[in-house]
Every structure is written in structure tokens, then in C-alpha cells.
mmCIF file of C-alpha atoms and ligand atoms in Angstrom:
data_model
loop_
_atom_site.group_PDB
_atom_site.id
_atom_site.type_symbol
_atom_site.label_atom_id
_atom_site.label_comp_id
_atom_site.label_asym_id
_atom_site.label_seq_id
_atom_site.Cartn_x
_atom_site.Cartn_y
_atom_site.Cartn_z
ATOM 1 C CA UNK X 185 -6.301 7.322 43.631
ATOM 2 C CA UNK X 186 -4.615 4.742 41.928
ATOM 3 C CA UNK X 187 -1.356 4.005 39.812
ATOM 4 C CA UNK X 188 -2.199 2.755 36.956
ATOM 5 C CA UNK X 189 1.042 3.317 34.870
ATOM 6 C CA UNK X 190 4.710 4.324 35.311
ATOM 7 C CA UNK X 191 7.754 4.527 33.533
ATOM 8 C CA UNK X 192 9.387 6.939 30.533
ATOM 9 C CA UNK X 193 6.447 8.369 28.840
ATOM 10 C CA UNK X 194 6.577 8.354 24.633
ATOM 11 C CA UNK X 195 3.710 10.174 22.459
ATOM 12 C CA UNK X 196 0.320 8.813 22.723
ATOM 13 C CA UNK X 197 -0.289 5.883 20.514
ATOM 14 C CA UNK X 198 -3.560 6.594 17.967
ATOM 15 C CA UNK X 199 -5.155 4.441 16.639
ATOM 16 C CA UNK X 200 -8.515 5.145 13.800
ATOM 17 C CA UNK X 201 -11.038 3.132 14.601
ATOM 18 C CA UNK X 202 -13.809 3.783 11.751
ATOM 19 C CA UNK X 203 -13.942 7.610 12.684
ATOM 20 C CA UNK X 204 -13.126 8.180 15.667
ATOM 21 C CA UNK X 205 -9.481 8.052 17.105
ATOM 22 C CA UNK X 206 -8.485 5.368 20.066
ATOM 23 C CA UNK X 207 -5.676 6.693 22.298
ATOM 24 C CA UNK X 208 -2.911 4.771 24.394
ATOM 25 C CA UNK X 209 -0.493 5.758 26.888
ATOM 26 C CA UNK X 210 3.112 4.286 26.281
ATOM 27 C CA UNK X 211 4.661 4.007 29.293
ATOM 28 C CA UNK X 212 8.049 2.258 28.735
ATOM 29 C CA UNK X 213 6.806 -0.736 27.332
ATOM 30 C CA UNK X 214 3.612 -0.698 28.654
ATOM 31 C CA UNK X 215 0.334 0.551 27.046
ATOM 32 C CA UNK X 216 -2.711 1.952 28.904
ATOM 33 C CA UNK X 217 -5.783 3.274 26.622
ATOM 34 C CA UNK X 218 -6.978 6.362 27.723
ATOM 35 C CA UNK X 219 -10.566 6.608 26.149
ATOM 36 C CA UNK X 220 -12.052 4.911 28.712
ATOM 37 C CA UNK X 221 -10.421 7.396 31.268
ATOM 38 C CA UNK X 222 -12.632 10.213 29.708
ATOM 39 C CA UNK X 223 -14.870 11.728 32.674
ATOM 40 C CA UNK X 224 -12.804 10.370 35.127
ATOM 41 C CA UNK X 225 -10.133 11.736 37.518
ATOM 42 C CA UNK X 226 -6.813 11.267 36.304
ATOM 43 C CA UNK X 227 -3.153 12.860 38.109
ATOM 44 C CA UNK X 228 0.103 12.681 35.547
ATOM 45 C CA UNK X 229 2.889 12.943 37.706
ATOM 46 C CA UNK X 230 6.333 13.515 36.730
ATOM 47 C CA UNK X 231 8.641 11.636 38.915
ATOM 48 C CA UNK X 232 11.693 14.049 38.049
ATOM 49 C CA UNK X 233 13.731 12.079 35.758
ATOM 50 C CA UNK X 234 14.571 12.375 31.918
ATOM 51 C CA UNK X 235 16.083 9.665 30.265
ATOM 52 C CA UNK X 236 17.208 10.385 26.616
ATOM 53 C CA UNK X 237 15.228 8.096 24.213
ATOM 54 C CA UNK X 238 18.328 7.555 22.093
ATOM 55 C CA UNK X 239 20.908 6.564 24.793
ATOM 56 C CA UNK X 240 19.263 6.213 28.006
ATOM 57 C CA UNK X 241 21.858 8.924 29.875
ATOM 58 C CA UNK X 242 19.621 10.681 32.315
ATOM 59 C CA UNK X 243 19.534 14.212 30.741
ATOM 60 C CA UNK X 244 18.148 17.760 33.128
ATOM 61 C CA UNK X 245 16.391 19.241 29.951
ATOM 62 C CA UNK X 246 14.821 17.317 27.070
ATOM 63 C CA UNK X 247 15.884 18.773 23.698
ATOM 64 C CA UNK X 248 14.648 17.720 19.901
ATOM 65 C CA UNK X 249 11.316 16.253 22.248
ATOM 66 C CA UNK X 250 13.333 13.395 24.166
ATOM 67 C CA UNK X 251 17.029 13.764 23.582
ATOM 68 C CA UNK X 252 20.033 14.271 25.532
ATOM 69 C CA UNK X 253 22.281 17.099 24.394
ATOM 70 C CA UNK X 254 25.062 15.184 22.921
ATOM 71 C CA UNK X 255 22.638 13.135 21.248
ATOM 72 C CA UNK X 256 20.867 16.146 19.881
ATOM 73 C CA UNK X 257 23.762 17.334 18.635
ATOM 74 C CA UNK X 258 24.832 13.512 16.776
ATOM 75 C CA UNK X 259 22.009 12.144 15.553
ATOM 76 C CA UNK X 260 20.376 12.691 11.596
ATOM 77 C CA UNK X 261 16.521 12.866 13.241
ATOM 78 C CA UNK X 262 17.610 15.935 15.333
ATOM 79 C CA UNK X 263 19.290 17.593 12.523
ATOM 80 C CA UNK X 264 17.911 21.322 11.014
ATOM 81 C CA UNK X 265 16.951 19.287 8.245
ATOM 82 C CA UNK X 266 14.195 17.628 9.740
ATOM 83 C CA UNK X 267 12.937 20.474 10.718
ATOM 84 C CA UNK X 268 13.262 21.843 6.977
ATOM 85 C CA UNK X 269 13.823 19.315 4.707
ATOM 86 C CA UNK X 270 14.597 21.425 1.865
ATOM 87 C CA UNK X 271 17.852 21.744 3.225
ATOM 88 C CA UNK X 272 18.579 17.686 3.081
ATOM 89 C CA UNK X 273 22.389 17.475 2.167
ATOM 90 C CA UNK X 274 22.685 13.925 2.095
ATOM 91 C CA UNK X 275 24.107 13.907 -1.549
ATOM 92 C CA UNK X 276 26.533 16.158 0.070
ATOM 93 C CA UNK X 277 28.024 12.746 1.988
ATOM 94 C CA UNK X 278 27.646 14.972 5.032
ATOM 95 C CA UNK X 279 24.391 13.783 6.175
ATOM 96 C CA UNK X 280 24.460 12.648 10.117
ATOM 97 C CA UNK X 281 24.009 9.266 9.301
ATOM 98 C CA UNK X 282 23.544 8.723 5.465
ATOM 99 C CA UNK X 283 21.790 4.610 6.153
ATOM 100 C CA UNK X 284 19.618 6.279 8.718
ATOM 101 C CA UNK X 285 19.023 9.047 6.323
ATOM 102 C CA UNK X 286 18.688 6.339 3.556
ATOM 103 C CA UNK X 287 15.263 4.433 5.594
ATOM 104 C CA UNK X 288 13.651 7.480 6.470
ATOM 105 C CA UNK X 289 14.170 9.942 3.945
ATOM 106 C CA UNK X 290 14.805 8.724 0.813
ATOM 107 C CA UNK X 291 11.724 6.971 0.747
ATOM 108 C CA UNK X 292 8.127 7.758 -0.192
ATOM 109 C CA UNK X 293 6.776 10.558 1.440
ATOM 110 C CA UNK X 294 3.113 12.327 1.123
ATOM 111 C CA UNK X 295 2.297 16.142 1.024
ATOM 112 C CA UNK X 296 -0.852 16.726 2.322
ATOM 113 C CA UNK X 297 -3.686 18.886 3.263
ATOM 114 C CA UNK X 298 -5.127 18.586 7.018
ATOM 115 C CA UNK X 299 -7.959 21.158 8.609
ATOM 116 C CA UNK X 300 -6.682 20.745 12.692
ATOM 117 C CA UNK X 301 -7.314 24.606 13.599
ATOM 118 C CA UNK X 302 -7.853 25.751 9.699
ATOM 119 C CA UNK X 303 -6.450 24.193 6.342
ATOM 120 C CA UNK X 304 -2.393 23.882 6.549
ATOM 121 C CA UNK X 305 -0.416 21.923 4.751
ATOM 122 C CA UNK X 306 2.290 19.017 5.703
ATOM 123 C CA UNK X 307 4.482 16.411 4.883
ATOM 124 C CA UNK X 308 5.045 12.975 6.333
ATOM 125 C CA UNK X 309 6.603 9.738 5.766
ATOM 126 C CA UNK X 310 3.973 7.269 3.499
ATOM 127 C CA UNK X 311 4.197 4.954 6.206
ATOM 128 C CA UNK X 312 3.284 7.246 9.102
ATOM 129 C CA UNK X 313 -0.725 8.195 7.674
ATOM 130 C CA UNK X 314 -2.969 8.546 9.270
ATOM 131 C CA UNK X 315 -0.952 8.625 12.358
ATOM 132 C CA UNK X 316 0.514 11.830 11.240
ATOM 133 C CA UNK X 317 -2.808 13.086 11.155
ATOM 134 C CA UNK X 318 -4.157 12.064 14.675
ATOM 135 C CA UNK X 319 -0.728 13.595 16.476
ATOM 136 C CA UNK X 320 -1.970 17.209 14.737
ATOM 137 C CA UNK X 321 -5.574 16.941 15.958
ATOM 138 C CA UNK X 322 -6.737 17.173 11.694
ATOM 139 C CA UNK X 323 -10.457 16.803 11.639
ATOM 140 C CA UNK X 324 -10.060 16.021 7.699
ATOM 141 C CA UNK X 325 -7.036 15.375 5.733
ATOM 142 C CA UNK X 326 -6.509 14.651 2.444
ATOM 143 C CA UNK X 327 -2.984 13.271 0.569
ATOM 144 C CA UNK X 328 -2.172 15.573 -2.247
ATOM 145 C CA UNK X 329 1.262 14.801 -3.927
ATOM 146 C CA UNK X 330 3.345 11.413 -3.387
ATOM 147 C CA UNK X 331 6.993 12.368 -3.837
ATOM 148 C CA UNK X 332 10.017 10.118 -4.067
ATOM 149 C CA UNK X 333 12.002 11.864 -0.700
ATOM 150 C CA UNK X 334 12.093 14.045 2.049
ATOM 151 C CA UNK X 335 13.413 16.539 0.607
ATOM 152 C CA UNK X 336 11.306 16.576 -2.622
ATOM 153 C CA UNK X 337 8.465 17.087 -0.174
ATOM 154 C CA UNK X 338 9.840 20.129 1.592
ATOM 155 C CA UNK X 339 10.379 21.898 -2.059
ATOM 156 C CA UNK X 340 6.866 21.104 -2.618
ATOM 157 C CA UNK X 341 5.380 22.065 0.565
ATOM 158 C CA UNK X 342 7.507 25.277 -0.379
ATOM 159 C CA UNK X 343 5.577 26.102 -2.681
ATOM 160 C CA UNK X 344 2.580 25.743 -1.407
ATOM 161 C CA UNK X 345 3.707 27.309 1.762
ATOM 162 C CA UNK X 346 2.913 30.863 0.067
ATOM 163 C CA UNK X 347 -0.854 29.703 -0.064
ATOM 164 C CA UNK X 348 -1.464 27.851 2.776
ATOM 165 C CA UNK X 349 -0.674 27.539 6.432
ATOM 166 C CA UNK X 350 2.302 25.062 7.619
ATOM 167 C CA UNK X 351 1.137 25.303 10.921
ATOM 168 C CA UNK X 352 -1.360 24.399 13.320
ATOM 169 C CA UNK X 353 -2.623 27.207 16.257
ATOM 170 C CA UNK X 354 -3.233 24.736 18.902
ATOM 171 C CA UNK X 355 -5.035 26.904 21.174
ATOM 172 C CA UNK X 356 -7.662 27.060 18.383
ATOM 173 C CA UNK X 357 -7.160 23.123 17.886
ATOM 174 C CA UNK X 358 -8.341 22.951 21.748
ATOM 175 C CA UNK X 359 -11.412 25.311 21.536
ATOM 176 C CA UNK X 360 -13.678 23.133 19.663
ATOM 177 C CA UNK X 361 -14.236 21.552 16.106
ATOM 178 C CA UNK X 362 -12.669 23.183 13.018
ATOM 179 C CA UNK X 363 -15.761 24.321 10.508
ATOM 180 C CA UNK X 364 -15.414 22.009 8.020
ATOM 181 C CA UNK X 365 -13.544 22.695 4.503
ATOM 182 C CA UNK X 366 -13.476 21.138 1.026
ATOM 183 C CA UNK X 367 -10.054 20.189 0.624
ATOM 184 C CA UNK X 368 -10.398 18.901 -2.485
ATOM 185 C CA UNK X 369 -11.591 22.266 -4.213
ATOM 186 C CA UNK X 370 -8.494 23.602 -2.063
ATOM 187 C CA UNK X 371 -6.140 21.043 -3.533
ATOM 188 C CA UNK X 372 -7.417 22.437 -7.121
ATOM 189 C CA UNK X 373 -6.605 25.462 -6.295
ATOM 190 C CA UNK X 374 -3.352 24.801 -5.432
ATOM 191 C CA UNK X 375 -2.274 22.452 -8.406
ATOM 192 C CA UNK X 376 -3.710 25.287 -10.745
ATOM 193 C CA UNK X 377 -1.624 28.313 -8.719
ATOM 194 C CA UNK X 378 0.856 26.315 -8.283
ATOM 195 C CA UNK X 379 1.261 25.120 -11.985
ATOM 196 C CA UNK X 380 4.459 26.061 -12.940
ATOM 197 C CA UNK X 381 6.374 24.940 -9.859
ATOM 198 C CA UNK X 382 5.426 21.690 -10.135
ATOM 199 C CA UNK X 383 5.938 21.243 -13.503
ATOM 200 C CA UNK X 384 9.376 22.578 -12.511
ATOM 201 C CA UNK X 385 10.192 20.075 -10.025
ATOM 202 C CA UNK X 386 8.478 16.992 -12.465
ATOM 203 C CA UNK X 387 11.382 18.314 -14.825
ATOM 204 C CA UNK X 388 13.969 18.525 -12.514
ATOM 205 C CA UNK X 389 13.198 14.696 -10.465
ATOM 206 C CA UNK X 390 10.852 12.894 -13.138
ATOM 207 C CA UNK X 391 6.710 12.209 -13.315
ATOM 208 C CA UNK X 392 7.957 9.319 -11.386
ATOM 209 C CA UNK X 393 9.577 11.195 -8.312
ATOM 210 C CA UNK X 394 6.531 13.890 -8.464
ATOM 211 C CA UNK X 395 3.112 12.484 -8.676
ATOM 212 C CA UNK X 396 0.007 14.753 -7.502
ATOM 213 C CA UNK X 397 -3.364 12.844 -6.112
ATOM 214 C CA UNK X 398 -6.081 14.171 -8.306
ATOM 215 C CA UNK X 399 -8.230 10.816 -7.417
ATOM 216 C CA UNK X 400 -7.927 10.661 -3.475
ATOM 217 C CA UNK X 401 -10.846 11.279 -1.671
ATOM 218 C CA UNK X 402 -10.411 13.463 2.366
ATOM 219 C CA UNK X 403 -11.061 11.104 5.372
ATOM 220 C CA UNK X 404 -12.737 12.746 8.495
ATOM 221 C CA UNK X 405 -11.442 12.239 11.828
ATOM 222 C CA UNK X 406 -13.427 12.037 15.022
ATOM 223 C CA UNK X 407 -11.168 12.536 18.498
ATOM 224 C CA UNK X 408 -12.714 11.302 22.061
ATOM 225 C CA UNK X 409 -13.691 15.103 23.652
ATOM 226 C CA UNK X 410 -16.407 15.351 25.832
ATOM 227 C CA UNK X 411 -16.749 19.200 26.321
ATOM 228 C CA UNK X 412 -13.933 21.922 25.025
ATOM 229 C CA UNK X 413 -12.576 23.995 27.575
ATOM 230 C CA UNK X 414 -13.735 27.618 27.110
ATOM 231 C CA UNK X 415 -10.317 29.252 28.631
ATOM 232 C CA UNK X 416 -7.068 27.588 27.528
ATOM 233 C CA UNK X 417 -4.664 27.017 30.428
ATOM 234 C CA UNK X 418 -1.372 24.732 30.213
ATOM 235 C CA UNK X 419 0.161 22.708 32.687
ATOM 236 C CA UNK X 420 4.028 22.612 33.097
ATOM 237 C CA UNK X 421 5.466 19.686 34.748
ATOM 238 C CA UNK X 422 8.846 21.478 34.590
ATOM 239 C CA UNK X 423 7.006 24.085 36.853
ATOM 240 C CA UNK X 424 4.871 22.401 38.726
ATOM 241 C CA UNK X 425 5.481 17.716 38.912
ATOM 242 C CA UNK X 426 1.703 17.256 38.984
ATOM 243 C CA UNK X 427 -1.355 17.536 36.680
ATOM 244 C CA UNK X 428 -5.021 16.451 37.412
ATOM 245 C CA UNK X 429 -8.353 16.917 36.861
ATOM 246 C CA UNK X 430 -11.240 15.603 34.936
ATOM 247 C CA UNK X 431 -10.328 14.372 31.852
ATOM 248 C CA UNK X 432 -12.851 15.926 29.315
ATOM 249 C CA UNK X 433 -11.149 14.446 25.923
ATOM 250 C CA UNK X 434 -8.451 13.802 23.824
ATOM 251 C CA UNK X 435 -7.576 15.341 20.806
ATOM 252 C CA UNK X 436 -4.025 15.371 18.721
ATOM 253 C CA UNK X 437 -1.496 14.984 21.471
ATOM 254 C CA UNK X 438 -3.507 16.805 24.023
ATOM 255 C CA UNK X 439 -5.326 15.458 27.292
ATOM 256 C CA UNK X 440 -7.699 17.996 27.764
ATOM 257 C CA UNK X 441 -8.846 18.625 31.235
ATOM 258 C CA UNK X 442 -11.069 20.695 33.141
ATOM 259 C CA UNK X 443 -8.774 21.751 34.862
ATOM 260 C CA UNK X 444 -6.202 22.572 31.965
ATOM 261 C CA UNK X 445 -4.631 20.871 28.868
ATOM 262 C CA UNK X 446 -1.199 19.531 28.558
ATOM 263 C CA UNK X 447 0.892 18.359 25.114
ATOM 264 C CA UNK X 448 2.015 14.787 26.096
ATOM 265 C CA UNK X 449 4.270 14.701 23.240
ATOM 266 C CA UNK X 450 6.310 17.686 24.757
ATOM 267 C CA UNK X 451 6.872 15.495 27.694
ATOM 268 C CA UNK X 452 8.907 12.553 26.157
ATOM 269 C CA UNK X 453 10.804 10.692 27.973
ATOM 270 C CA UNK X 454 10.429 12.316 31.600
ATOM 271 C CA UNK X 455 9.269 9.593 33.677
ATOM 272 C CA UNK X 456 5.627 9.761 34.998
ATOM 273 C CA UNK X 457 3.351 8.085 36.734
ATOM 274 C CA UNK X 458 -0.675 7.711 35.936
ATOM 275 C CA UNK X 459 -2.969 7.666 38.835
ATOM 276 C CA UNK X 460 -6.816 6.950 38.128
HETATM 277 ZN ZN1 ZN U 678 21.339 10.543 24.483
#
């Protein structure tokens, strides 16, 4: 085999092309498209190094997906707020950094509906569809409300929470195509159940701030997978530095092998190599 690629690994870039989903692998600066590695033999090897993404310190574990500890513990995108962005307390003044918190959160962000391993619900940054979409594995997705912040789009996610799943089963994701849904007869459903919430939160942060999508249409997604793996088995660099097999697809974050499947995303920043 061959190296083909080495250096601190970040989430694949995705890229929708018509339909169907175009994957490459960022390797420090470098990019190497992994479509055309489908049905080949590929070996990831991790070369037993972390680097933090933020800082650079060389760090044993990898918290918050690519951090060091003290930057974990420092910096606004590793905050419990991300992770729950109801709980935003920027207009508190005590948000980790308030002009980082400024650029990414109090800006536009979309609530919508995605069918990865079933319908669940999300929220993103404007800016970051359809990538958003392509990191979860959705099959279809559809944009439901356009809210005014971050944390606007956790209180309505919130509320739609009750109805809908916020989460994707990724074992499911990996088993083959979700059955298709009509996501817009879901999102009707929702507006109508969920009535009198949003008309709550229109009230309380304007029409402006609130807006649903009653005229958007659901995109379909096509991912690069040859043949699904009928039993579901997950490499562990951490365990065990090397993974390779036949590369049967892609799909989300996932490399799906024959041999098992592994969450590149999970892996960021370790340093690995790519041999072809
Ligand atoms: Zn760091």
C-alpha cells in the first residue's frame, strides 16, 4: 500500500453535487477526495498524536471533538451552551467570548427537519446548509423556521423536541436508506401542534426574529455507499492505531467498510495517515 495523506485529520469535507454528496479528506491543509477510493483498499492509521485544533498543545485525550483540556474549558464553542443553546447567557456579559459569541450566534440560524435514521429535528447556523445536513447522513431535509439567534433556535427546537426526535441512531443511519417521509406534511403538523408556542416566542422576539418556512420545498440527498454492512462493528483507534478494509461507502461522517465503520469526525485532530 501506499500513503496517500498525512497530517491532523479535521471532519470530512462534503460537498452536494446535484444529489449525490462528494467527500474529502482534510488532512492538515491538504485535501484528498475519497469517492473515488470506494471499492478499494484503504488503512487509516493513527500515528499517536493529538494536537488541539485551538492551540496546537499536543493533548493525550481529545475533548469537545479536537480540544485540549484547558482549551475546553476557555473557549465559547466548547461551552454547555452549544450543546443546548437555550441556555445562551450572553446578555448575561458572561458569555466565554461575547465577539466570538457575537459571529456565530447571534446571527441567522435555521431549524430544520432532516430524515438520517427517521425524521428528527435540528438547528444550524444559515451559513452551514446543506453541510449540516451531509455531516448527519439526512437523506431529505427540509428548513422549517429562520430565527434571528442561537438561542431563539434552541427554544424552538424545544418545542418541537416533544414531537420529534433531536437525534440521529447512527447504527440505523449505517444499515441502509431511511424509507422516505413527507416532511412537509410533518412540518404542518408541527406548526399546527405547535401553535401557541410559536406565537409565544413571535411575541416575545418579533415576526422579524421568528419566521416559519411555509414555502420551502425538502431537497434529497444521495451519499456514495456501495453495499450497507449487515452487522455494525466500530473501529477504535484509541484501542487499536489501525483501520482497513474495503471501503464500501460513505455516508454522514462515516467510512463504511467491510470490515467495520468508523466516525471520522470523532477522530479530530489525532494525526493519521491514509494508505491506498
Ligand atoms: Zn488547546
Amino acid at each position: 500500500m501506499i500513503e496517500i495523506g498525512r497530517g491532523s485529520v479535521n471532519k470530512m469535507s462534503a460537498r452536494l453535487d446535484a444529489t449525490r454528496v462528494e467527500y474529502a479528506f482534510r488532512l492538515g491543509d491538504a485535501q484528498i477526495p475519497v469517492n473515488p477510493l470506494i471499492g478499494k483498499t484503504v488503512r487509516l492509521e493513527y500515528l499517536g498524536a493529538i494536537h488541539c485544533s485551538h492551540c496546537g498543545r499536543r493533548t493525550k485525550t481529545s475533548f469537545s471533538q479536537g480540544y485540549c483540556y484547558p482549551c475546553m474549558q476557555k473557549l465559547a464553542q466548547c461551552d454547555v451552551c452549544i450543546m443546548s443553546p437555550e441556555k445562551c447567557h450572553h446578555e448575561h456579559g458572561t458569555c466565554r467570548d461575547p465577539s466570538w459569541g457575537e459571529q456565530f450566534c447571534m446571527t441567522d440560524h435555521v431549524v430544520y427537519l432532516a430524515n438520517s435514521s427517521g425524521v428528527k429535528v435540528g438547528i444550524t447556523r444559515a451559513t452551514q446548509l446543506p453541510t449540516r445536513w451531509l455531516d448527519q447522513g439526512a437523506s431529505q431535509a427540509l428548513p422549517i423556521v429562520r430565527v434571528a439567534t442561537r438561542q431563539q433556535s434552541g427554544f424552538v427546537e424545544d418545542l418541537f423536541r416533544s414531537q420529534v426526535a433531536d437525534r440521529t441512531n447512527w447504527r440505523a443511519l449505517l444499515k441502509g436508506d431511511a424509507p422516505s417521509v413527507d416532511l412537509t406534511a410533518i412540518r404542518q403538523q408541527l406548526f399546527e401542534s405547535c401553535a401557541e408556542g410559536l406565537s409565544a416566542l413571535q411575541a416575545r422576539f418579533g415576526l422579524q426574529a421568528i419566521q416559519l418556512l411555509n414555502d420551502v420545498a425538502p431537497i434529497e440527498i444521495k451519499y456514495p455507499v456501495e453495499a450497507y454492512p449487515t452487522k455494525i462493528v466500530s473501529f477504535n483507534l484509541d484501542k487499536d492505531p489501525i483501520a482497513e478494509g474495503t471501503l464500501l461507502g460513505i455516508k454522514g461522517q462515516y467510512l463504511i467498510f467491510d470490515t467495520g465503520v468508523i466516525n471520522i469526525r470523532k477522530y479530530t485532530a489525532y494525526q493519521l495517515a491514509v494508505h491506498q
